[in-house]
Short mmCIF file of C-alpha atoms in Angstrom, two decimals:
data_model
loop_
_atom_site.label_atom_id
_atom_site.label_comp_id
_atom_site.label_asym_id
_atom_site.label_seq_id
_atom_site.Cartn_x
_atom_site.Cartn_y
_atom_site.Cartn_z
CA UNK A 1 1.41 -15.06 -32.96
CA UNK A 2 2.54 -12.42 -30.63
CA UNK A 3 5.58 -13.27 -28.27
CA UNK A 4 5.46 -12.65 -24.32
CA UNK A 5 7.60 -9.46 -24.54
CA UNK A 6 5.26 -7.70 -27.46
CA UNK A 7 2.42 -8.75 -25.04
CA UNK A 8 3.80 -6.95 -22.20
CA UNK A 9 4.55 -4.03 -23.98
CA UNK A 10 0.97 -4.09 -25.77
CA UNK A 11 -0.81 -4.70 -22.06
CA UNK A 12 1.06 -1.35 -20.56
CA UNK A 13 0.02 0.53 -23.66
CA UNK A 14 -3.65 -0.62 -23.91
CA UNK A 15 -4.26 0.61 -20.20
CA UNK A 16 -3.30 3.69 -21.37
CA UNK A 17 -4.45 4.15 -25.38
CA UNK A 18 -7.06 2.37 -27.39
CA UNK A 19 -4.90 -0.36 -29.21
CA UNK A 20 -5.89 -1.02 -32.95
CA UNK A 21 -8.80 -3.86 -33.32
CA UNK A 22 -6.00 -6.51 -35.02
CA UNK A 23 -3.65 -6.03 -31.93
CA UNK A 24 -6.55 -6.09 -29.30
CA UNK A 25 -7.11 -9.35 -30.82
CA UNK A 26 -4.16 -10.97 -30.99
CA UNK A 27 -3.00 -9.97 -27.51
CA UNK A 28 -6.29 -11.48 -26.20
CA UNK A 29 -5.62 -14.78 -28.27
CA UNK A 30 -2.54 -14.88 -26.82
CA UNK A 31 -3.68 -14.22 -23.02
CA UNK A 32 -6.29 -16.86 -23.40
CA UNK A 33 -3.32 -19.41 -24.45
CA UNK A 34 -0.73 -17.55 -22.25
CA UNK A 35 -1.62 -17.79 -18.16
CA UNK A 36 1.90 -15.88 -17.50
CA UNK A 37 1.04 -13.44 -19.48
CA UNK A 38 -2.66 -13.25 -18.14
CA UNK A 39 -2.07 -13.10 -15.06
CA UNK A 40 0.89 -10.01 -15.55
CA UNK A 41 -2.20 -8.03 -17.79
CA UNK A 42 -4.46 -8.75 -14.30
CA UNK A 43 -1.84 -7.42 -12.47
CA UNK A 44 -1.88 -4.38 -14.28
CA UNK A 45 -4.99 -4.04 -14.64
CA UNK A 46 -5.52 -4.25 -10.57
CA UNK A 47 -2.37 -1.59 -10.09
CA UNK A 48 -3.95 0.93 -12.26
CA UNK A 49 -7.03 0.36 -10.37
CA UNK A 50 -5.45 0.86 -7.04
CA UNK A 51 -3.46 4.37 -8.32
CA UNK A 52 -7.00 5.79 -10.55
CA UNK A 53 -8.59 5.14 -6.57
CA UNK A 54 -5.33 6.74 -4.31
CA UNK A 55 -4.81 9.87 -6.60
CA UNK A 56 -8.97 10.31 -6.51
CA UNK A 57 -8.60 10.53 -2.54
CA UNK A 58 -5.67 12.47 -2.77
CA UNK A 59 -7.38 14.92 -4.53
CA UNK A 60 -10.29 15.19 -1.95
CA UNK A 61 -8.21 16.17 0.52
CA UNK A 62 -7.11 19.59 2.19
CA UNK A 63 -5.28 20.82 4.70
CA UNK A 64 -6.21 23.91 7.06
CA UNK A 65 -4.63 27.47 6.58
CA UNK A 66 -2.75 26.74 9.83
CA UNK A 67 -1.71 23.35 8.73
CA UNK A 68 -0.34 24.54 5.47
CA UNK A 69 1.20 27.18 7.31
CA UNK A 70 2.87 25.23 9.76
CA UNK A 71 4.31 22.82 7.19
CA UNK A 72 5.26 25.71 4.70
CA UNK A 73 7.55 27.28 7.99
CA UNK A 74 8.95 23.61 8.42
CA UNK A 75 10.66 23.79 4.86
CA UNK A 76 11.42 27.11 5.15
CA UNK A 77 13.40 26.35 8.38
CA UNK A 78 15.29 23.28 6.85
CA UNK A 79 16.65 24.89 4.37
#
């Protein structure tokens, strides 16, 4: 059995890589037993949700010639 602190290491990884079948299913025995460490994997589940949907509207946006323009002379001045 997996201990809390492999299962938060294993829960930031798998949102990130494909974990190995064994490991996938020993951290999900150990979330259905665990509701601290459930609720943490939610938690990062819901963050990386969150950031995927902020950079993804980031990403639509632009600025106007002028705009960039205007903030490119701002910097330019502070320095």
């Amino acid at each position: 059995m997996l201990k809390c602190k492999q299962i938060i290491y294993l829960a930031s990884n798998s949102l990130d890589t494909e974990l190995p079948w064994r490991m996938r299913w020993q951290m999900k025995l150990h979330l259905l037993m665990c509701k601290t460490c459930s609720r943490y994997f939610k938690q990062l589940q819901f963050l990386q949700k969150i950031t995927d949907g902020l950079h993804n509207h980031c990403q639509s946006i632009s600025l106007s010639a002028p705009a960039r323009k205007r903030i490119s002379d701002r910097i330019k001045g502070d320095r």
